[in-house]
Amino acid sequence: QKKFESKHVVILGCGGIGDIIATNFATSGIGKLTLVDNDDIELSNLTRQILFCEADVGNKKTSTLKEALLSRNNNVSIDTLNIICDSQEKIKQLPACDLIVASGDSDNICIYLNKYSFSNKIPFVNVGYIQDIACWGPFIIPGKTSCFECFSCNNIANQENELQFLIEGINKGYKAPSFGGINMLAAASATLDIIKYLGQWH
């Protein structure tokens, strides 16, 4: 718990995955969170973004999520940043921290984060889903793992092609929406890895 209290985690994207991960961190004793998103809550979000309700529709995700988290643990320090991290310049606005969780929809976010991560020696992990498959990683730790672009060049491109072929065969024209259960699986799996890392159990 002492280790957790000193940690600062930035969460990029406060939607279906980000709000679950933020809840996990706030209630496990992480000392500081920065919530990054620029979206307003929509009625369609409520199927999977579990900390929002109908009365929140139209409000900023960051400020609403902050209030919900503080109602569960008022000892956690929470900052909000209402930006979309869709460029290298936007990524530079992120604060210094111990870890970044990427759960946003911006194109090339991991490429931008990769450069920022290695320049500032800040680890990051991508968490999301591919259609109806929960996924997380790679977990990038500067000085200990390959960078994101190395993973992409050596492994991910071929794996993605194979996985896409498999998914297309399974779904046959069916496009799965973002679903609460899938988000929870991705968020839970990523949370376990992150908690082990921050608690230095790796």
PDB file of C-alpha atoms in Angstrom:
ATOM      1  CA  GLN A   1       0.000   0.000   0.000  1.00  0.00           C
ATOM      2  CA  LYS A   2       2.884   2.393   0.724  1.00  0.00           C
ATOM      3  CA  LYS A   3       4.248   1.753  -2.754  1.00  0.00           C
ATOM      4  CA  PHE A   4       0.846   2.389  -4.303  1.00  0.00           C
ATOM      5  CA  GLU A   5       0.345   5.632  -2.362  1.00  0.00           C
ATOM      6  CA  SER A   6       3.401   7.166  -4.017  1.00  0.00           C
ATOM      7  CA  LYS A   7       2.376   6.246  -7.579  1.00  0.00           C
ATOM      8  CA  HIS A   8       0.891   8.526 -10.233  1.00  0.00           C
ATOM      9  CA  VAL A   9      -0.922   6.937 -13.189  1.00  0.00           C
ATOM     10  CA  VAL A  10      -2.188   8.781 -16.272  1.00  0.00           C
ATOM     11  CA  ILE A  11      -5.236   7.263 -17.971  1.00  0.00           C
ATOM     12  CA  LEU A  12      -5.738   8.245 -21.608  1.00  0.00           C
ATOM     13  CA  GLY A  13      -9.393   7.669 -22.417  1.00  0.00           C
ATOM     14  CA  CYS A  14     -12.164   7.625 -19.807  1.00  0.00           C
ATOM     15  CA  GLY A  15     -14.641   5.422 -21.635  1.00  0.00           C
ATOM     16  CA  GLY A  16     -15.559   1.768 -21.285  1.00  0.00           C
ATOM     17  CA  ILE A  17     -12.074   0.606 -20.331  1.00  0.00           C
ATOM     18  CA  GLY A  18     -10.645   3.762 -18.794  1.00  0.00           C
ATOM     19  CA  ASP A  19     -13.398   4.158 -16.230  1.00  0.00           C
ATOM     20  CA  ILE A  20     -13.035   0.560 -15.047  1.00  0.00           C
ATOM     21  CA  ILE A  21      -9.252   0.805 -14.754  1.00  0.00           C
ATOM     22  CA  ALA A  22      -9.568   4.156 -12.976  1.00  0.00           C
ATOM     23  CA  THR A  23     -11.960   2.556 -10.481  1.00  0.00           C
ATOM     24  CA  ASN A  24      -9.566  -0.330  -9.896  1.00  0.00           C
ATOM     25  CA  PHE A  25      -6.671   2.053  -9.249  1.00  0.00           C
ATOM     26  CA  ALA A  26      -8.579   4.522  -7.066  1.00  0.00           C
ATOM     27  CA  THR A  27      -9.926   1.742  -4.846  1.00  0.00           C
ATOM     28  CA  SER A  28      -6.616  -0.143  -4.626  1.00  0.00           C
ATOM     29  CA  GLY A  29      -4.789   2.826  -3.163  1.00  0.00           C
ATOM     30  CA  ILE A  30      -2.927   4.413  -6.092  1.00  0.00           C
ATOM     31  CA  GLY A  31      -2.117   7.865  -4.764  1.00  0.00           C
ATOM     32  CA  LYS A  32      -2.674  10.024  -7.837  1.00  0.00           C
ATOM     33  CA  LEU A  33      -4.551   9.744 -11.119  1.00  0.00           C
ATOM     34  CA  THR A  34      -4.702  12.048 -14.117  1.00  0.00           C
ATOM     35  CA  LEU A  35      -7.772  11.473 -16.291  1.00  0.00           C
ATOM     36  CA  VAL A  36      -7.354  12.498 -19.930  1.00  0.00           C
ATOM     37  CA  ASP A  37     -10.316  12.742 -22.327  1.00  0.00           C
ATOM     38  CA  ASN A  38     -12.229  15.440 -24.176  1.00  0.00           C
ATOM     39  CA  ASP A  39     -15.525  13.646 -24.783  1.00  0.00           C
ATOM     40  CA  ASP A  40     -18.932  14.374 -23.313  1.00  0.00           C
ATOM     41  CA  ILE A  41     -21.035  11.514 -21.966  1.00  0.00           C
ATOM     42  CA  GLU A  42     -23.631  10.176 -24.410  1.00  0.00           C
ATOM     43  CA  LEU A  43     -26.641   7.991 -23.699  1.00  0.00           C
ATOM     44  CA  SER A  44     -25.121   5.186 -25.791  1.00  0.00           C
ATOM     45  CA  ASN A  45     -22.085   5.127 -23.467  1.00  0.00           C
ATOM     46  CA  LEU A  46     -24.121   3.817 -20.548  1.00  0.00           C
ATOM     47  CA  THR A  47     -24.115   0.211 -21.781  1.00  0.00           C
ATOM     48  CA  ARG A  48     -20.432  -0.119 -20.915  1.00  0.00           C
ATOM     49  CA  GLN A  49     -19.175   2.976 -19.057  1.00  0.00           C
ATOM     50  CA  ILE A  50     -20.334   1.820 -15.678  1.00  0.00           C
ATOM     51  CA  LEU A  51     -19.626   4.889 -13.534  1.00  0.00           C
ATOM     52  CA  PHE A  52     -21.914   7.131 -15.607  1.00  0.00           C
ATOM     53  CA  CYS A  53     -25.714   7.391 -15.410  1.00  0.00           C
ATOM     54  CA  GLU A  54     -28.502   9.105 -17.352  1.00  0.00           C
ATOM     55  CA  ALA A  55     -28.203  12.295 -15.299  1.00  0.00           C
ATOM     56  CA  ASP A  56     -24.567  12.602 -16.465  1.00  0.00           C
ATOM     57  CA  VAL A  57     -25.383  12.729 -20.194  1.00  0.00           C
ATOM     58  CA  GLY A  58     -23.873  15.873 -21.723  1.00  0.00           C
ATOM     59  CA  ASN A  59     -21.255  16.306 -18.989  1.00  0.00           C
ATOM     60  CA  LYS A  60     -17.500  15.881 -19.451  1.00  0.00           C
ATOM     61  CA  LYS A  61     -16.289  12.336 -18.890  1.00  0.00           C
ATOM     62  CA  THR A  62     -13.219  13.486 -16.964  1.00  0.00           C
ATOM     63  CA  SER A  63     -15.008  15.621 -14.357  1.00  0.00           C
ATOM     64  CA  THR A  64     -17.855  13.125 -13.922  1.00  0.00           C
ATOM     65  CA  LEU A  65     -15.441  10.227 -13.510  1.00  0.00           C
ATOM     66  CA  LYS A  66     -13.406  12.223 -11.012  1.00  0.00           C
ATOM     67  CA  GLU A  67     -16.487  12.807  -8.831  1.00  0.00           C
ATOM     68  CA  ALA A  68     -17.461   9.129  -9.014  1.00  0.00           C
ATOM     69  CA  LEU A  69     -13.967   7.997  -8.011  1.00  0.00           C
ATOM     70  CA  LEU A  70     -13.719  10.459  -5.112  1.00  0.00           C
ATOM     71  CA  SER A  71     -17.056   9.169  -3.797  1.00  0.00           C
ATOM     72  CA  ARG A  72     -15.348   5.766  -3.491  1.00  0.00           C
ATOM     73  CA  ASN A  73     -12.012   6.979  -2.122  1.00  0.00           C
ATOM     74  CA  ASN A  74     -11.608  10.625  -1.186  1.00  0.00           C
ATOM     75  CA  ASN A  75      -7.939  10.121  -0.344  1.00  0.00           C
ATOM     76  CA  VAL A  76      -6.863   9.747  -3.964  1.00  0.00           C
ATOM     77  CA  SER A  77      -5.599  12.875  -5.739  1.00  0.00           C
ATOM     78  CA  ILE A  78      -7.206  13.308  -9.167  1.00  0.00           C
ATOM     79  CA  ASP A  79      -6.366  15.774 -11.937  1.00  0.00           C
ATOM     80  CA  THR A  80      -8.214  16.084 -15.238  1.00  0.00           C
ATOM     81  CA  LEU A  81      -6.980  17.088 -18.670  1.00  0.00           C
ATOM     82  CA  ASN A  82      -9.561  17.738 -21.389  1.00  0.00           C
ATOM     83  CA  ILE A  83      -7.586  17.045 -24.558  1.00  0.00           C
ATOM     84  CA  ILE A  84      -7.534  14.458 -27.347  1.00  0.00           C
ATOM     85  CA  CYS A  85      -4.064  12.928 -27.665  1.00  0.00           C
ATOM     86  CA  ASP A  86      -4.051  12.790 -31.461  1.00  0.00           C
ATOM     87  CA  SER A  87      -0.605  14.288 -32.090  1.00  0.00           C
ATOM     88  CA  GLN A  88       2.902  14.286 -30.675  1.00  0.00           C
ATOM     89  CA  GLU A  89       2.384  17.864 -29.449  1.00  0.00           C
ATOM     90  CA  LYS A  90      -0.723  16.882 -27.485  1.00  0.00           C
ATOM     91  CA  ILE A  91       1.118  13.968 -25.861  1.00  0.00           C
ATOM     92  CA  LYS A  92       3.739  16.423 -24.603  1.00  0.00           C
ATOM     93  CA  GLN A  93       1.026  18.017 -22.443  1.00  0.00           C
ATOM     94  CA  LEU A  94       0.868  14.911 -20.265  1.00  0.00           C
ATOM     95  CA  PRO A  95       2.308  15.304 -16.765  1.00  0.00           C
ATOM     96  CA  ALA A  96       5.269  13.397 -15.379  1.00  0.00           C
ATOM     97  CA  CYS A  97       4.038  10.126 -13.900  1.00  0.00           C
ATOM     98  CA  ASP A  98       4.938   6.510 -13.118  1.00  0.00           C
ATOM     99  CA  LEU A  99       2.807   4.882 -15.822  1.00  0.00           C
ATOM    100  CA  ILE A 100       0.476   5.727 -18.715  1.00  0.00           C
ATOM    101  CA  VAL A 101      -2.540   3.593 -19.616  1.00  0.00           C
ATOM    102  CA  ALA A 102      -3.676   4.075 -23.218  1.00  0.00           C
ATOM    103  CA  SER A 103      -7.366   3.248 -23.577  1.00  0.00           C
ATOM    104  CA  GLY A 104      -8.345   5.930 -26.088  1.00  0.00           C
ATOM    105  CA  ASP A 105      -9.464   5.734 -29.712  1.00  0.00           C
ATOM    106  CA  SER A 106      -6.981   8.168 -31.289  1.00  0.00           C
ATOM    107  CA  ASP A 107      -5.145   6.836 -34.336  1.00  0.00           C
ATOM    108  CA  ASN A 108      -1.407   6.261 -33.845  1.00  0.00           C
ATOM    109  CA  ILE A 109      -1.652   6.922 -30.110  1.00  0.00           C
ATOM    110  CA  CYS A 110       0.847   4.153 -29.320  1.00  0.00           C
ATOM    111  CA  ILE A 111       3.345   5.564 -31.819  1.00  0.00           C
ATOM    112  CA  TYR A 112       3.103   9.000 -30.208  1.00  0.00           C
ATOM    113  CA  LEU A 113       3.284   7.468 -26.732  1.00  0.00           C
ATOM    114  CA  ASN A 114       6.274   5.354 -27.680  1.00  0.00           C
ATOM    115  CA  LYS A 115       8.397   8.411 -28.466  1.00  0.00           C
ATOM    116  CA  TYR A 116       7.184  10.204 -25.344  1.00  0.00           C
ATOM    117  CA  SER A 117       7.749   7.099 -23.227  1.00  0.00           C
ATOM    118  CA  PHE A 118      11.376   6.601 -24.202  1.00  0.00           C
ATOM    119  CA  SER A 119      12.191  10.322 -24.116  1.00  0.00           C
ATOM    120  CA  ASN A 120      10.841  10.612 -20.565  1.00  0.00           C
ATOM    121  CA  LYS A 121      11.461   7.039 -19.344  1.00  0.00           C
ATOM    122  CA  ILE A 122       7.779   6.503 -18.542  1.00  0.00           C
ATOM    123  CA  PRO A 123       6.254   3.027 -19.084  1.00  0.00           C
ATOM    124  CA  PHE A 124       2.931   2.631 -20.888  1.00  0.00           C
ATOM    125  CA  VAL A 125       0.489  -0.129 -21.712  1.00  0.00           C
ATOM    126  CA  ASN A 126      -2.203  -0.227 -24.383  1.00  0.00           C
ATOM    127  CA  VAL A 127      -5.589  -1.692 -23.388  1.00  0.00           C
ATOM    128  CA  GLY A 128      -8.510  -2.266 -25.727  1.00  0.00           C
ATOM    129  CA  TYR A 129     -10.342  -4.759 -27.878  1.00  0.00           C
ATOM    130  CA  ILE A 130     -10.350  -5.975 -31.464  1.00  0.00           C
ATOM    131  CA  GLN A 131     -14.019  -6.403 -32.358  1.00  0.00           C
ATOM    132  CA  ASP A 132     -15.136  -8.983 -29.765  1.00  0.00           C
ATOM    133  CA  ILE A 133     -11.703  -9.939 -28.403  1.00  0.00           C
ATOM    134  CA  ALA A 134     -10.319  -8.265 -25.256  1.00  0.00           C
ATOM    135  CA  CYS A 135      -6.638  -7.382 -25.533  1.00  0.00           C
ATOM    136  CA  TRP A 136      -3.938  -5.584 -23.618  1.00  0.00           C
ATOM    137  CA  GLY A 137      -0.291  -4.838 -24.301  1.00  0.00           C
ATOM    138  CA  PRO A 138       2.386  -4.672 -25.201  1.00  0.00           C
ATOM    139  CA  PHE A 139       3.550  -3.357 -21.831  1.00  0.00           C
ATOM    140  CA  ILE A 140       6.387  -1.014 -22.761  1.00  0.00           C
ATOM    141  CA  ILE A 141       9.025  -0.375 -20.079  1.00  0.00           C
ATOM    142  CA  PRO A 142      11.911   1.832 -21.293  1.00  0.00           C
ATOM    143  CA  GLY A 143      15.248   0.143 -20.640  1.00  0.00           C
ATOM    144  CA  LYS A 144      13.647  -3.261 -20.038  1.00  0.00           C
ATOM    145  CA  THR A 145      11.489  -4.101 -23.062  1.00  0.00           C
ATOM    146  CA  SER A 146      11.588  -3.402 -26.766  1.00  0.00           C
ATOM    147  CA  CYS A 147       9.872  -0.211 -27.865  1.00  0.00           C
ATOM    148  CA  PHE A 148       6.428  -0.289 -29.484  1.00  0.00           C
ATOM    149  CA  GLU A 149       7.816   0.177 -32.985  1.00  0.00           C
ATOM    150  CA  CYS A 150      10.220  -2.750 -32.490  1.00  0.00           C
ATOM    151  CA  PHE A 151       7.310  -4.944 -31.429  1.00  0.00           C
ATOM    152  CA  SER A 152       5.374  -3.738 -34.465  1.00  0.00           C
ATOM    153  CA  CYS A 153       8.197  -4.420 -36.908  1.00  0.00           C
ATOM    154  CA  ASN A 154       9.124  -7.842 -35.602  1.00  0.00           C
ATOM    155  CA  ASN A 155       5.934  -9.406 -34.334  1.00  0.00           C
ATOM    156  CA  ILE A 156       2.705  -7.473 -34.292  1.00  0.00           C
ATOM    157  CA  ALA A 157       2.271  -6.851 -38.017  1.00  0.00           C
ATOM    158  CA  ASN A 158       2.199 -10.565 -38.863  1.00  0.00           C
ATOM    159  CA  GLN A 159       0.134 -11.418 -35.802  1.00  0.00           C
ATOM    160  CA  GLU A 160      -2.401  -8.706 -36.619  1.00  0.00           C
ATOM    161  CA  ASN A 161      -2.771 -10.005 -40.172  1.00  0.00           C
ATOM    162  CA  GLU A 162      -3.359 -13.543 -38.906  1.00  0.00           C
ATOM    163  CA  LEU A 163      -5.720 -12.352 -36.180  1.00  0.00           C
ATOM    164  CA  GLN A 164      -7.683 -10.165 -38.584  1.00  0.00           C
ATOM    165  CA  PHE A 165      -8.114 -13.122 -40.937  1.00  0.00           C
ATOM    166  CA  LEU A 166      -9.338 -15.256 -38.030  1.00  0.00           C
ATOM    167  CA  ILE A 167     -11.732 -12.570 -36.791  1.00  0.00           C
ATOM    168  CA  GLU A 168     -13.184 -12.034 -40.247  1.00  0.00           C
ATOM    169  CA  GLY A 169     -13.733 -15.767 -40.570  1.00  0.00           C
ATOM    170  CA  ILE A 170     -15.484 -15.936 -37.208  1.00  0.00           C
ATOM    171  CA  ASN A 171     -17.658 -12.879 -37.621  1.00  0.00           C
ATOM    172  CA  LYS A 172     -18.507 -13.039 -41.348  1.00  0.00           C
ATOM    173  CA  GLY A 173     -19.823  -9.507 -41.655  1.00  0.00           C
ATOM    174  CA  TYR A 174     -20.770  -9.182 -38.004  1.00  0.00           C
ATOM    175  CA  LYS A 175     -19.184  -6.167 -36.308  1.00  0.00           C
ATOM    176  CA  ALA A 176     -19.296  -6.509 -32.541  1.00  0.00           C
ATOM    177  CA  PRO A 177     -19.939  -3.288 -30.622  1.00  0.00           C
ATOM    178  CA  SER A 178     -17.924  -2.276 -27.606  1.00  0.00           C
ATOM    179  CA  PHE A 179     -19.548  -4.395 -24.908  1.00  0.00           C
ATOM    180  CA  GLY A 180     -19.273  -4.067 -21.147  1.00  0.00           C
ATOM    181  CA  GLY A 181     -18.133  -7.637 -20.559  1.00  0.00           C
ATOM    182  CA  ILE A 182     -15.290  -7.373 -23.109  1.00  0.00           C
ATOM    183  CA  ASN A 183     -14.157  -4.063 -21.640  1.00  0.00           C
ATOM    184  CA  MET A 184     -14.152  -5.570 -18.160  1.00  0.00           C
ATOM    185  CA  LEU A 185     -12.017  -8.511 -19.291  1.00  0.00           C
ATOM    186  CA  ALA A 186      -9.443  -6.238 -20.930  1.00  0.00           C
ATOM    187  CA  ALA A 187      -9.429  -3.822 -17.988  1.00  0.00           C
ATOM    188  CA  ALA A 188      -9.141  -6.598 -15.387  1.00  0.00           C
ATOM    189  CA  SER A 189      -6.277  -8.349 -17.160  1.00  0.00           C
ATOM    190  CA  ALA A 190      -4.366  -5.110 -17.685  1.00  0.00           C
ATOM    191  CA  THR A 191      -4.990  -4.036 -14.080  1.00  0.00           C
ATOM    192  CA  LEU A 192      -3.397  -7.222 -12.747  1.00  0.00           C
ATOM    193  CA  ASP A 193      -0.235  -6.645 -14.797  1.00  0.00           C
ATOM    194  CA  ILE A 194      -0.072  -2.961 -13.832  1.00  0.00           C
ATOM    195  CA  ILE A 195      -0.609  -3.623 -10.113  1.00  0.00           C
ATOM    196  CA  LYS A 196       2.181  -6.225 -10.168  1.00  0.00           C
ATOM    197  CA  TYR A 197       4.465  -3.722 -11.886  1.00  0.00           C
ATOM    198  CA  LEU A 198       3.682  -0.786  -9.578  1.00  0.00           C
ATOM    199  CA  GLY A 199       3.903  -3.033  -6.518  1.00  0.00           C
ATOM    200  CA  GLN A 200       7.281  -4.305  -7.795  1.00  0.00           C
ATOM    201  CA  TRP A 201       6.143  -7.927  -7.790  1.00  0.00           C
ATOM    202  CA  HIS A 202       7.663  -8.577 -11.228  1.00  0.00           C
TER     203      HIS A 202
END
